[in-house]
Each structure stands twice: as structure tokens, then as C-alpha cells.
Coordinates of C-alpha atoms and ligand atoms in Angstrom, one line a residue:
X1 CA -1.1 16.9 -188.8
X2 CA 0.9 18.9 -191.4
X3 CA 0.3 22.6 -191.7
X4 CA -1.6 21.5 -195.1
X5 CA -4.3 19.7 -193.4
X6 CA -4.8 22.1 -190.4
X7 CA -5.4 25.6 -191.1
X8 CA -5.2 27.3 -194.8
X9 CA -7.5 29.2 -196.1
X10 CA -8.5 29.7 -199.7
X11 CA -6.5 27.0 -201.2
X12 CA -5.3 28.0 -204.5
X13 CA -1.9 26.3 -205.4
X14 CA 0.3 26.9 -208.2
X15 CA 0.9 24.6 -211.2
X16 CA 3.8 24.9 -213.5
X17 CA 1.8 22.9 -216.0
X18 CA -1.7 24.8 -215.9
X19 CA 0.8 28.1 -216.2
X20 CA 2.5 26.8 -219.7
X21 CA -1.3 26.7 -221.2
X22 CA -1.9 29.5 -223.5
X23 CA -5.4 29.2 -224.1
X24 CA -7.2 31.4 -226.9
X25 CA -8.9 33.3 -224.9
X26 CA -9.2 37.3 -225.1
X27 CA -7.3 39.0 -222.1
X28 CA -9.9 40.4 -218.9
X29 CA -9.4 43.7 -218.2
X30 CA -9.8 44.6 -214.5
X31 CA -10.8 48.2 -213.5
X32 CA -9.2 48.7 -209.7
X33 CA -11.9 49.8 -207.5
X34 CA -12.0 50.1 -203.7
X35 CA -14.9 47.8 -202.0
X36 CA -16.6 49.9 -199.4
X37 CA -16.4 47.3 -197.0
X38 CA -12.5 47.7 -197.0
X39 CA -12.0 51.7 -196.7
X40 CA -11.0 51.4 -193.8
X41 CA -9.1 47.8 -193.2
X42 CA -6.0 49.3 -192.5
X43 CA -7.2 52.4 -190.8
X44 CA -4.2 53.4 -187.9
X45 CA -1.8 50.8 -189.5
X46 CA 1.4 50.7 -191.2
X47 CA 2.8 48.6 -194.1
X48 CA 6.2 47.7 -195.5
X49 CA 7.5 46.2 -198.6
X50 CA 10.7 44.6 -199.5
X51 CA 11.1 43.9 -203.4
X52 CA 13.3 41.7 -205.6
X53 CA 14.1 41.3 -208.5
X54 CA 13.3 43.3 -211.9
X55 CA 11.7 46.5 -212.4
X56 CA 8.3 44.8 -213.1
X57 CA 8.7 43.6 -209.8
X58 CA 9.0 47.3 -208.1
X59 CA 6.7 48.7 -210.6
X60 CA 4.2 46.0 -208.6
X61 CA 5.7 47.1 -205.7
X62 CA 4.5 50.5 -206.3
X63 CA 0.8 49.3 -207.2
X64 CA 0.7 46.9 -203.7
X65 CA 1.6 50.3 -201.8
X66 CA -0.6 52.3 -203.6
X67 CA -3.9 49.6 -202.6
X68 CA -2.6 49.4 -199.4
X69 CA -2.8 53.1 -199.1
X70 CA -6.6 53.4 -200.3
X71 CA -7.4 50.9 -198.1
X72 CA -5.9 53.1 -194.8
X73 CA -2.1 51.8 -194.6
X74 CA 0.1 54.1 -194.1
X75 CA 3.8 53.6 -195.0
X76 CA 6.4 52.6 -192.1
X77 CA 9.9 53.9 -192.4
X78 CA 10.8 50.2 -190.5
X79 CA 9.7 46.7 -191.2
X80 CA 10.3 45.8 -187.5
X81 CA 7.1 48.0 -186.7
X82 CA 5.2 47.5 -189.7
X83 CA 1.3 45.7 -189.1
X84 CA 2.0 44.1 -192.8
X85 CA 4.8 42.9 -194.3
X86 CA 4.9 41.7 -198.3
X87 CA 7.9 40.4 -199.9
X88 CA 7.7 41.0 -203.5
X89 CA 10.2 37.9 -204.9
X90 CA 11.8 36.7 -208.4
X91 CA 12.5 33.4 -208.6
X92 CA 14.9 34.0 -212.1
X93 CA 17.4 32.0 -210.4
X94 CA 18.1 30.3 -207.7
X95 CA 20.5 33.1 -205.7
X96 CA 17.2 35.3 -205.7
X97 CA 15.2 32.6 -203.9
X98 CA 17.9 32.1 -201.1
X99 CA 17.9 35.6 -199.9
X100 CA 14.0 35.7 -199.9
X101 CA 14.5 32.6 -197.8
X102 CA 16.9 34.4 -194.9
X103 CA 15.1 37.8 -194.9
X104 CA 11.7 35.2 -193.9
X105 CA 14.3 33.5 -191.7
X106 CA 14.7 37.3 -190.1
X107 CA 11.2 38.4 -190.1
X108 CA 10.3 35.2 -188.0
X109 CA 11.9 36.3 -184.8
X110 CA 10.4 40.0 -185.4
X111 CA 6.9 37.9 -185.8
X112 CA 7.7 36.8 -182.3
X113 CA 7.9 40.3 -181.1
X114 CA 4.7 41.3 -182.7
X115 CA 2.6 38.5 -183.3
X116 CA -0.4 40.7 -185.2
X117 CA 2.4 41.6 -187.7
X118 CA 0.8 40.2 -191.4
X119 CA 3.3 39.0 -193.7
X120 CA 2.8 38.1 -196.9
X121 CA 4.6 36.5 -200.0
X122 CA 4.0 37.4 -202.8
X123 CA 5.9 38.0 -206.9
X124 CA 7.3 35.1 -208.9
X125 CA 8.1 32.1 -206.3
X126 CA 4.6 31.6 -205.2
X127 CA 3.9 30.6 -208.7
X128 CA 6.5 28.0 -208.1
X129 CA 4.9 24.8 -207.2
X130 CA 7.9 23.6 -205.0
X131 CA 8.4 27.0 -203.4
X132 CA 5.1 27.6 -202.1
X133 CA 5.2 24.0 -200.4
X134 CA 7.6 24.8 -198.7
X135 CA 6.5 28.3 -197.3
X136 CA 3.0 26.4 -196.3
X137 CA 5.1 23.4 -194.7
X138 CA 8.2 25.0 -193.4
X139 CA 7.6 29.2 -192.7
X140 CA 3.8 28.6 -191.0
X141 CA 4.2 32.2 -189.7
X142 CA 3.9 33.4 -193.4
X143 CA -0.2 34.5 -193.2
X144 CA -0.4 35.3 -196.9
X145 CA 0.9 33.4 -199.9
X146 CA -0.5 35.2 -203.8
X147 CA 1.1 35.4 -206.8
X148 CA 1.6 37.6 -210.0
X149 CA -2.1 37.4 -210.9
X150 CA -4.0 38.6 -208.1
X151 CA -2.3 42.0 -206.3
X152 CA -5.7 43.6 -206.5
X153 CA -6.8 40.8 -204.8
X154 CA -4.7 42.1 -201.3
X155 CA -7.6 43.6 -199.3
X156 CA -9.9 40.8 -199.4
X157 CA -6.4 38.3 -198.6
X158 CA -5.6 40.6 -195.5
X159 CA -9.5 40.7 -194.0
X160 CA -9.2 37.0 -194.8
X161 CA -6.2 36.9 -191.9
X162 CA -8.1 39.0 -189.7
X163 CA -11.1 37.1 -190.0
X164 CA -9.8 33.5 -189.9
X165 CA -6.7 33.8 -188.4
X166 CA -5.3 31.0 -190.7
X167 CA -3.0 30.9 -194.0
X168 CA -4.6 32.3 -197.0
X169 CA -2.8 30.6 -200.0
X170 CA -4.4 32.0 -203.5
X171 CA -1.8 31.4 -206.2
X172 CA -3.2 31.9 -209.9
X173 CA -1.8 30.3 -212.7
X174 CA -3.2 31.4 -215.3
X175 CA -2.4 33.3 -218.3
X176 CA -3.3 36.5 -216.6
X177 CA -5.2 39.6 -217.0
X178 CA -4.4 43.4 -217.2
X179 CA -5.0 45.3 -214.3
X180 CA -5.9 49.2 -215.0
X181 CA -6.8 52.1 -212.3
X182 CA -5.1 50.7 -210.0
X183 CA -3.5 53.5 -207.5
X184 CA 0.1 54.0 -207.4
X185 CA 2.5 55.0 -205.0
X186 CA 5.4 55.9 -207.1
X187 CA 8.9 55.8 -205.2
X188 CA 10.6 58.9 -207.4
X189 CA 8.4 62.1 -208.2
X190 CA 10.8 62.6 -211.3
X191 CA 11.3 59.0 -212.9
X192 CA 8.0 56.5 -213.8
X193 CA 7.8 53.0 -214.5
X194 CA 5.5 52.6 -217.2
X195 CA 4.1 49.1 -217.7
X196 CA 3.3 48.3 -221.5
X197 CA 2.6 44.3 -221.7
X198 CA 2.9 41.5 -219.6
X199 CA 4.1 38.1 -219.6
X200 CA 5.9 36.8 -222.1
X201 CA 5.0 33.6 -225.1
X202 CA 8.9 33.1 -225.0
X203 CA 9.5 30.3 -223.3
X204 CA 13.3 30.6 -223.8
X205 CA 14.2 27.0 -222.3
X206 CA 16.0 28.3 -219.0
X207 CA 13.7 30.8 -217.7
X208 CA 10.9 30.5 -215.7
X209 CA 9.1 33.8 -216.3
X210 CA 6.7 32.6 -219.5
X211 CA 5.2 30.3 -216.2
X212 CA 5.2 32.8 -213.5
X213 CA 3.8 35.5 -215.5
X214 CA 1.4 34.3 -217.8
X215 CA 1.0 35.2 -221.5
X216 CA 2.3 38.0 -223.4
X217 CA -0.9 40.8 -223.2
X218 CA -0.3 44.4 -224.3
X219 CA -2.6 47.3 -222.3
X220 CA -4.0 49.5 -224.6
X221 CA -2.1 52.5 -226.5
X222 CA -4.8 54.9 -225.1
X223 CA -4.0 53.7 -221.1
X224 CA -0.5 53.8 -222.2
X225 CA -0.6 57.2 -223.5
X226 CA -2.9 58.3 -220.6
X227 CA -0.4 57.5 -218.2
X228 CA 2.3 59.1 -219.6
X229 CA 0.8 62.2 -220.3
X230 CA -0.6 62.5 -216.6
X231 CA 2.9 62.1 -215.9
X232 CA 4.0 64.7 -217.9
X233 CA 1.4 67.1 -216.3
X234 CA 3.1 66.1 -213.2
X235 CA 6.6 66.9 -213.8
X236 CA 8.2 63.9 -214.7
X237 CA 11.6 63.8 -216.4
X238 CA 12.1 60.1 -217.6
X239 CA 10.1 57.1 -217.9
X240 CA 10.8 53.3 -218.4
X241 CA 8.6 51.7 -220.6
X242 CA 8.6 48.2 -219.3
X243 CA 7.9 44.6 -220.6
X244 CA 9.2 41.4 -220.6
X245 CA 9.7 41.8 -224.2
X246 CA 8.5 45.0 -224.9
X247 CA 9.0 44.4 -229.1
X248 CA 6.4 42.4 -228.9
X249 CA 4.0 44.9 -227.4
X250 CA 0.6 45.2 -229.9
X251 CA 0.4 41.6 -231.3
X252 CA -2.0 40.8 -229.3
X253 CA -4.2 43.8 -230.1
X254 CA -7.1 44.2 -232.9
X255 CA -4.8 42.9 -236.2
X256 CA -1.4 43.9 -234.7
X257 CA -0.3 46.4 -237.0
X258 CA 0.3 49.1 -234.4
X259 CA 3.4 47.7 -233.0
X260 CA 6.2 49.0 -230.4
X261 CA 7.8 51.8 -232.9
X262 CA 4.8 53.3 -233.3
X263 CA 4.1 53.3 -229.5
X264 CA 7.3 54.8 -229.4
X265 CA 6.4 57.7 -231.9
X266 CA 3.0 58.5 -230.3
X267 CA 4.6 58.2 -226.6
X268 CA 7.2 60.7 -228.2
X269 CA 4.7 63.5 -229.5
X270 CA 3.6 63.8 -225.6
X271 CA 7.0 65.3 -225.1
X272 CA 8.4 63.8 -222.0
X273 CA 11.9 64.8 -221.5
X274 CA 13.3 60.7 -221.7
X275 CA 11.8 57.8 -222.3
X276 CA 13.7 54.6 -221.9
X277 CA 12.3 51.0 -222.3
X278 CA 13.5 47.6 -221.0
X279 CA 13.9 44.6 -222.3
X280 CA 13.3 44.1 -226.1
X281 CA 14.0 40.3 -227.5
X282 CA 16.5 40.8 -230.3
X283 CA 13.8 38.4 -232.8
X284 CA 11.2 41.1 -232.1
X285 CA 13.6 44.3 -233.0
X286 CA 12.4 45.4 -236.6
X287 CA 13.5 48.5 -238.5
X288 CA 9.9 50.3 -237.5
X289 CA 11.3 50.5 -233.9
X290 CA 14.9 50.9 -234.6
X291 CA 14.0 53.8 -236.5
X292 CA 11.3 55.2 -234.4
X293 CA 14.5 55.0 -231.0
X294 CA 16.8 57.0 -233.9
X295 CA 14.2 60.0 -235.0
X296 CA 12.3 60.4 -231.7
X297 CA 14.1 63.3 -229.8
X298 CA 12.6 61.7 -226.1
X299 CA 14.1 58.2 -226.9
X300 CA 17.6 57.6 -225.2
X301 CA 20.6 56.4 -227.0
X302 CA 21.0 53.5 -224.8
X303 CA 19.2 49.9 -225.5
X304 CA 19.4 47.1 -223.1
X305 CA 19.6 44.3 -225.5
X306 CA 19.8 40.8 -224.2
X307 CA 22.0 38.2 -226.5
X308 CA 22.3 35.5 -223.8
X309 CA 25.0 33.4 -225.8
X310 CA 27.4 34.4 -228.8
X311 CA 27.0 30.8 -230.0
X312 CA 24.8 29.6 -232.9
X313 CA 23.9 25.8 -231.0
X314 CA 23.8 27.4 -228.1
X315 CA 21.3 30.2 -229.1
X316 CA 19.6 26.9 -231.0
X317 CA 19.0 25.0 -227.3
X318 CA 18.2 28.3 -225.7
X319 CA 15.3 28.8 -227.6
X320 CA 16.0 32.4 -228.3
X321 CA 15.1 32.0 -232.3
X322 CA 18.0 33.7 -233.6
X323 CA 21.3 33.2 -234.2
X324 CA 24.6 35.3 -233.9
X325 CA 24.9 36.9 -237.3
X326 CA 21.2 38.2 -237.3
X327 CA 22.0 39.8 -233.9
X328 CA 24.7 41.5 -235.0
X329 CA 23.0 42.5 -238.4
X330 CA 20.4 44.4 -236.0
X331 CA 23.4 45.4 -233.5
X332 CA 25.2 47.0 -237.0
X333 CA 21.6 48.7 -237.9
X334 CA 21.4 50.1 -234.2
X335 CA 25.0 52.0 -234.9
X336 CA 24.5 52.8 -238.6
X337 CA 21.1 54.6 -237.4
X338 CA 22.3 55.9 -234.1
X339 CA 26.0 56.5 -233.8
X340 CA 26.0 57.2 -230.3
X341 CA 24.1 54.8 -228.8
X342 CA 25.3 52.5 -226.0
X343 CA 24.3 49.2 -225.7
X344 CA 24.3 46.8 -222.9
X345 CA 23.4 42.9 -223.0
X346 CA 22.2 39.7 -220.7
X347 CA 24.6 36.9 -220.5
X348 CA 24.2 33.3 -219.2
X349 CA 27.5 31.5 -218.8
X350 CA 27.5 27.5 -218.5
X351 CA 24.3 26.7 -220.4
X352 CA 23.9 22.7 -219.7
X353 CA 26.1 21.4 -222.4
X354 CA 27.8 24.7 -223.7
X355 CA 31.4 23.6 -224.3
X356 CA 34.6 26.1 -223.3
X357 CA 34.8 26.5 -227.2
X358 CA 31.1 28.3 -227.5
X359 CA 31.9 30.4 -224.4
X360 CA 34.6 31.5 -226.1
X361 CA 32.0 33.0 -229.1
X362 CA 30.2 34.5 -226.2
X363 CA 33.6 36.5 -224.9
X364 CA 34.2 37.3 -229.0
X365 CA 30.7 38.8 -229.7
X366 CA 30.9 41.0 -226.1
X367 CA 33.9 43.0 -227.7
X368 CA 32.2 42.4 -231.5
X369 CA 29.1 43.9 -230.4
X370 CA 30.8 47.0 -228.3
X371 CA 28.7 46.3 -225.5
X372 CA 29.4 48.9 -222.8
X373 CA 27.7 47.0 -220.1
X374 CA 26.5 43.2 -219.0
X375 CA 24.3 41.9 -216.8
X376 CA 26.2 38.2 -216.6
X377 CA 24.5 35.1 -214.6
X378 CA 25.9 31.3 -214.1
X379 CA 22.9 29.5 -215.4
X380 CA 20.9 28.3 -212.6
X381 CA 18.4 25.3 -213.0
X382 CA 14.6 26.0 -212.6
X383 CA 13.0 23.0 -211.7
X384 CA 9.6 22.9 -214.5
X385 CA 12.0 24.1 -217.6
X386 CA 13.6 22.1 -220.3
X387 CA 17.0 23.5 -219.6
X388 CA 17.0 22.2 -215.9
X389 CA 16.8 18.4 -217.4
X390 CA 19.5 18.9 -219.7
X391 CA 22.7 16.7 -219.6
X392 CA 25.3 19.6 -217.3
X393 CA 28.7 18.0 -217.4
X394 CA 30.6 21.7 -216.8
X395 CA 31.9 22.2 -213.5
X396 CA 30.4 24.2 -211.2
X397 CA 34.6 25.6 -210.7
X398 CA 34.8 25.6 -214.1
X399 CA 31.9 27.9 -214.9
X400 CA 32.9 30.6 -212.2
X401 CA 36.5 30.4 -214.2
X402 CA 34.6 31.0 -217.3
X403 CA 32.0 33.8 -215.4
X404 CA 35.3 35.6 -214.2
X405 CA 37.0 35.2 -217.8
X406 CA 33.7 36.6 -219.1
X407 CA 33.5 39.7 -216.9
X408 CA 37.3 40.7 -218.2
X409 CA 35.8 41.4 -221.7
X410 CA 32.5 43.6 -219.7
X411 CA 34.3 45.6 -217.5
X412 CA 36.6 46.5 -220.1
X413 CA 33.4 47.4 -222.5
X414 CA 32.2 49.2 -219.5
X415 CA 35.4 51.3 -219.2
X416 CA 35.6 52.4 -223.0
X417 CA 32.0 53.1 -223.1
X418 CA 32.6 55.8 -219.9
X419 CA 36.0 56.9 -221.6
X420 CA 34.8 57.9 -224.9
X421 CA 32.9 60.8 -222.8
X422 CA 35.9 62.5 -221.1
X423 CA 36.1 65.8 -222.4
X424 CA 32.3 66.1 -223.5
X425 CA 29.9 68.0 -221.9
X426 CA 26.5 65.7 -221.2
X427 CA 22.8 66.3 -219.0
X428 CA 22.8 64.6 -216.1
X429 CA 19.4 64.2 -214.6
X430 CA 20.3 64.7 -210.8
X431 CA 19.1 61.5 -208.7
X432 CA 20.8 62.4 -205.4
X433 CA 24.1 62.6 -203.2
X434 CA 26.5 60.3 -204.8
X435 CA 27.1 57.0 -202.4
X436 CA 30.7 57.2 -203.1
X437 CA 32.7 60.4 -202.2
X438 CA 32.2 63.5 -200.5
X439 CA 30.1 66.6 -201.0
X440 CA 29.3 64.7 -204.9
X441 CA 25.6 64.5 -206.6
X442 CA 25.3 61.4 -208.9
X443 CA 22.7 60.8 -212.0
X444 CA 22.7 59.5 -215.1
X445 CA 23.0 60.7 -218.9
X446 CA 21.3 60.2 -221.6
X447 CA 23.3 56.8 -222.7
X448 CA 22.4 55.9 -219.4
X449 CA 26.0 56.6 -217.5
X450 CA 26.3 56.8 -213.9
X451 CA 27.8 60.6 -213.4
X452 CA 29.2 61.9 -210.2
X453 CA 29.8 65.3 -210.0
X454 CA 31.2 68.3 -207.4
X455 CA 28.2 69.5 -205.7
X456 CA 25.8 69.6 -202.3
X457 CA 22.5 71.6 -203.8
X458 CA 19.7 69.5 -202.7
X459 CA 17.3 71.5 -204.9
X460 CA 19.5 70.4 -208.2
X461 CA 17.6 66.8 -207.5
X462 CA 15.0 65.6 -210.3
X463 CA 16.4 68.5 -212.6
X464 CA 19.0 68.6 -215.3
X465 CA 22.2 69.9 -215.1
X466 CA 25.4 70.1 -217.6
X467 CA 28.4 68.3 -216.7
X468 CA 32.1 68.4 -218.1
X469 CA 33.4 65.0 -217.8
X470 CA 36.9 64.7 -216.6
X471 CA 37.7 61.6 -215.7
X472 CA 36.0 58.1 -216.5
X473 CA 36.6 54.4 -214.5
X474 CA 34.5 50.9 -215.2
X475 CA 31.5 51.8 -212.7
X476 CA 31.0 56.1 -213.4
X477 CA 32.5 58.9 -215.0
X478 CA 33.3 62.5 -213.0
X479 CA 32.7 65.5 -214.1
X480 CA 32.5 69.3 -213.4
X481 CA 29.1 71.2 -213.3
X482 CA 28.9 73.8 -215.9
X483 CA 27.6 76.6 -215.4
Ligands
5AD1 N1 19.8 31.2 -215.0 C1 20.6 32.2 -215.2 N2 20.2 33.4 -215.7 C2 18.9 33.5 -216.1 N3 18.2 34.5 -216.6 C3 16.9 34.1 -216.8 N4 16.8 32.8 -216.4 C4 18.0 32.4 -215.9 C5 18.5 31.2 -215.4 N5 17.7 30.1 -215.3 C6 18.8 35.8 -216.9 C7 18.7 36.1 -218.4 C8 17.7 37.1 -218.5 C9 17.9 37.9 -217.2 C10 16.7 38.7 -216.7 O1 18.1 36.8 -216.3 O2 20.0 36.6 -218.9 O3 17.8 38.0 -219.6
SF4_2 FE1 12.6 34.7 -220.0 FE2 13.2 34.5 -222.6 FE3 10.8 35.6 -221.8 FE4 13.1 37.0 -221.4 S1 12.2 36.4 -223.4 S2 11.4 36.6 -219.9 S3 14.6 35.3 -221.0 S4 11.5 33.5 -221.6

């Protein structure tokens, strides 16, 4: 008998195709609210998490510990000892999925050791049909499998495990809700993720987030503001406005004329020291909020803009609705309104079809565009989008000769963008000891610059400091403290 006949509980499996619906339907707002019968499920235990993936993905991370914690858990420094175990997963490519595969591989033998251990699943591959087959088929020592819809749903999966002793499989695909109230346990006491919206209507034809997310909601401005301002009364220095495409944030809300500039101007007036915001879809970046990151003082000179391709077809089979030139046009804006500003990009190299030729225009708009920074992937097939059914005739050689050719032109935008600071004197908010190099503190400025600099002061941590740069290679720049 397979594991699917014998012993899961609360059967709700994924379906790529229920998850592309966007049906008109307004979005459910959830308040968070302990049940009374669960105060005290995890009473004398301890609970881990590992995440993956982006930073909506540890900003969940942070909202799984923090119901965890009103429920009793208490954090454990060590997954070996831990009573539950979640792993928090992306499934953006296929690389992401592997490694979630051998940590379960790991946590199998440590399952053996302490058989009451809980471990759950949980983030973007559960939505995945084929992945959450496998986990019920293959990985039978996995006791919880949930998705991106349902983390206030934990509680009721764990007393599920305790009182049935089987799998509890509830993957949601819908088009999701918003969850508000939900406690936190935030990993810095100085930097705050701050969600905005969710989902995203994309559907760029390579991704798989549209599916695993659901549709593209924005929270409202006032639990927006709320938040922020609560974590201005606590101290915090810099927040992260996050979304999967943030520039779309208020369209879904009364008539949408309150859109992501203003957000950005009211956000602004609360007087947080920086706010930063990640990722805006180049379509979705008007002149309200190119203006509202050049004339609000708390708004960083440093946009994470994702172009994906330099080439016009391949921007066209991509889905991403816009081509090269009108990129550029908002790239030139960005530097007429804010000379200073560093911008950084998302590249996918060896699109199915994309010829050496259009690569090339990719390589041409890195050093166009003056991009000091890249996140660069191989495409990688998600079974469920269009792209993965598309004719790929490029080498899997050749497109790690193209990847390799492609990160020449980054590094080298990395390098100038850290060289045009030596001799400039810039705040560094203080994140720690640096990981490289002797009695050295690291943070990061305001165009978002990894800076190491001479120093041991524990207490300079979560505070700003002045540093004189000196000396600048592709990864950081050094510089002294001034005084
Ligand atoms: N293959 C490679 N890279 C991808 N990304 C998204 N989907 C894929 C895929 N199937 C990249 C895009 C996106 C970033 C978060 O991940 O560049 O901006
Ligand atoms: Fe994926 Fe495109 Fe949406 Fe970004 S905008 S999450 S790449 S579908």
C-alpha cells in the first residue's frame, strides 16, 4: 500500500492549475489570534527553522517563529535537538529544490535519533504538485506538508501530528489571503522586513511564483504605516519594504489611485532612518514613485531593478511587457532624478530559444545600464510554465560559457560601482564583525555597499558610524572609521 493510501491526514493537495485562477473575488483578511486550546501545545519544547530562498520567505520565517512562540515553543540554538523542525523552501529553480532535498535527506537519520522530532515542509514547493508527491511517497518521515497560504494554520497541523500520529498534508492553492496580527519574531532588532503585497498577476512565462503565491493583494496603507511606525518606536534603523512586485502595490485597493510613491511619501513622513524596498517590475515603475525614491530623505539611492534579458524577442517570450528601450528610458530617469543611485538587476541566461546573438544584447545593456550588481541564474525549467515547454536547443555547456561570459561584464559593474567611493566619507549602519579579516566590523551604506572597516566595538552594532573609504574590490570596499 503506498504511503497515499495508508496514513495522511487532511488531504489537501496542490494544483498548479486551480493556482493560475484569479477569480474576482475581494481578498480575506485574517486577524491572527491564539485558540485557547493551543496556549500551551508547545509548552517545554523547542523549535527550529531553516529558510530558503527570498526575503518573503524569511519574512515568513519570522511569522512561523513568532506562532510558534505564542503557542509555548521556545527557540533551539540546534536543529538536532529541536521537537519541530520546518523547512521554509523556494522552488524558483530547480538548484533551490535539490538542496531542500539533501538537508531532508540529513534530517532523516536525526529523525532516527529522536523519533517525536516534528518536521514540517513548508514555502513554495509544496505548492508544487510533483514535489509534494514525492515528499508523501518518498520522505514518509516528513509529518507536515503546508504551503504559502496557511502558516497561521501551524498549531492546529502540529496537534493534528500529536493526535493522529499520521501525515497532515494541507496545501492551498488558492489565490490567497492577507494575514494581519500575526506575532513576529524578528531576527535583527535594528533592520525589519516589512511586507507590502503579495503574490504576483505577472505570470512572466519562466517563473513559478504567480502559482505558488497566489494573486497580487496589497495590505492596507494603515497596517503598513502601523507597522512601521511601531518599529520606529522601537528603534529600528532600516526597513525593507517587500513584494513580489512592489510597483504594483494599491491596484487592488478601493479605485487604485494611492499607489507605491505615495506609500513611499507617507512611509517617509514616519521618519525612519532607511527604508529600502525589493523588487519593483520595471512596467510598474512610473514617475510618481521615481520621484517619491528621489525627494524622500529615508529612501536609499539604491533600486534592485530586474531586467531579465537585454533583448526585445526575448523580453517579448518572457512575458515581461516591456522592451529594452523603455527600460532604459526609466533606467535614464532613475539617474537624471537621482545621480547617485546604484542600481542592481536579475538576469536569466539561456532562455529556451535565446540565440548567442540576443545574449550578447543582454552583456551590452549590463554595461549600458551601469548596473553595479547582478543577481544572474541559468534558466531552469519549472514543470506547469510556458517556458518549460519551449523548444531549448542551447547547450547546457554552452549556457555556463555564456553565464561565465555574462558575469565578466557584473563583476566589473560591481568593481566600479565600489570604486567610485574611494576617498568619500559614507554611513555605515554596523551589522557585525566582518566574516573576512581580523579585528574588522562590516555593514552597509546607503547605496547598499558591503563596508568593512578597522574596528572590535561590539556596542557600534545596529548604529551608524562614518567611514573613509580607502580601498574598494568587486565584493566590498574598506574604509577607516572617522571620528
Ligand atoms: N530560472 C532561472 N531564474 C529564474 N528566476 C525566476 N524564475 C527562474 C527560472 N525558472 C529568477 C529571475 C527572478 C529571480 C528572483 O529569479 O531572475 O527575478
Ligand atoms: Fe516571477 Fe515575473 Fe512575478 Fe517576478 S514579476 S515573481 S519574475 S512572475
Amino acid at each position: 500500500m503506498s504511503k497515499l493510501d495508508k496514513d495522511i491526514e487532511n488531504m489537501f493537495l496542490p494544483s498548479l492549475k486551480a493556482a493560475k485562477l484569479r477569480k474576482k473575488m475581494p481578498t480575506e483578511t485574517i486577524k491572527y489570534e491564539v485558540e485557547e486550546k493551543y496556549k500551551d501545545l508547545g509548552k517545554g519544547k523547542t523549535y527550529y527553522i531553516y529558510t530558503y530562498g527570498c526575503q518573503g520567505n524569511m519574512a515568513d520565517s519570522e511569522i512561523m517563529a513568532g506562532i510558534l512562540e505564542s503557542v509555548g515553543y521556545t527557540l533551539s540554538n540546534d536543529p538536532i535537538d529541536a521537537d519541530v523542525v520546518l523547512l521554509n523552501t523556494c522552488a524558483v529553480r530547480e538548484n533551490a529544490e535539490q538542496r531542500i532535498w539533501g538537508v531532508l535527506g540529513q534530517l532523516k537519520g536525526r529523525k532516527r535519533l529522536h523519533p517525536d522530532m516534528i518536521i514540517g515542509i513548508c514555502g513554495c514547493m509544496p505548492q508544487e504538485e510533483k514535489a509534494t508527491n514525492k515528499l508523501i511517497n518518498s520522505y514518509e518521515f516528513v509529518d507536515i506538508v503546508f504551503g504559502t497560504h496557511n502558516r497561521d494554520h501551524l498549531p492546529y497541523l502540529i496537534s493534528q501530528v500529536f493526535e493522529t500520529r499520521k501525515t497532515v498534508v494541507e496545501v492551498l492553492s488558492n489565490e490567497g489571503s492577507i494575514l494581519e496580527c500575526a506575532p513576529k519574531r524578528r531576527e535583527s532588532t535594528f533592520k525589519a522586513w516589512v511586507h507590502i503585497m503579495y503574490g504576483c498577476d505577472e505570470f512572466c512565462t519562466y517563473c513559478i511564483v504567480p502559482y505558488t503565491r497566489g494573486k497580487e493583494r496589497s495590505r492596507a496603507k494603515e497596517d503598513i504605516l502601523a507597522e512601521v511606525k511601531e518599529l520606529k518606536e522601537k528603534g529600528y534603523k532600516e526597513i525593507t519594504l517587500l513584494g513580489q512586485n512592489v510597483n504594483a502595490y494599491g491596484k487592488d485597493l478601493n479605485d487604485g489611485s494611492y499607489t507605491f510613491g505615495d506609500l513611499l511619501v507617507d512611509i517617509d513622513k514616519i521618519g525612519i532612518d532607511r527604508v529600502r524596498f525589493t523588487s519593483p517590475h520595471p512596467r510598474d515603475m512610473d514617475e510618481k514613485a521615481m520621484q517619491a525614491m528621489a525627494n524622500c530623505k529615508s529612501v536609499m539611492p539604491h533600486l534592485h531593478f530586474p531586467v531579465q534579458s537585454g533583448n526585445d524577442r526575448v523580453l517579448k517570450i518572457m512575458n515581461r511587457k516591456y522592451t529594452r528601450k523603455e527600460y532604459m528610458d526609466k533606467i535614464n530617469r532613475l539617474y537624471e532624478l537621482i545621480p547617485d543611485i546604484s542600481i542592481t538587476t536579475d538576469i536569466i541566461v539561456g532562455f529556451p530559444g535565446e540565440t548567442y546573438e540576443e545574449f550578447k544584447d543582454t552583456v551590452s545593456l549590463v554595461k549600458e545600464a551601469r548596473f553595479e550588481g547582478a543577481y544572474t541564474f541559468i534558466y531552469s525549467p519549472r514543470e506547469g510554465t510556458p517556458a518549460a515547454i519551449m523548444d531549448d536547443p542551447i547547450s547546457a555547456e554552452d549556457k555556463h560559457k555564456w553565464f561565465n561570459e555574462l558575469c565578466e561584464a557584473t563583476n566589473e559593474g560591481y568593481l566600479k560601482g565600489h570604486e567610485r567611493f574611494i576617498g568619500r566619507e559614507v554611513e555605515v549602519l554596523v551589522e557585525g564583525p566582518a566574516k573576512s579579516g581580523e579585528n574588522m566590523m562590516s555593514g552597509y551604506t546607503p547605496n547598499n555597499k558591503l563596508t568593512h572597516f578597522e574596528s572590535t566595538d561590539q556596542s557600534l552594532i545596529g548604529k551608524f558610524v562614518k567611514v573613509k573609504i580607502t580601498k574598494a574590490n568587486t565584493w566590498f570596499m574598506i574604509g577607516d572609521l572617522v571620528e
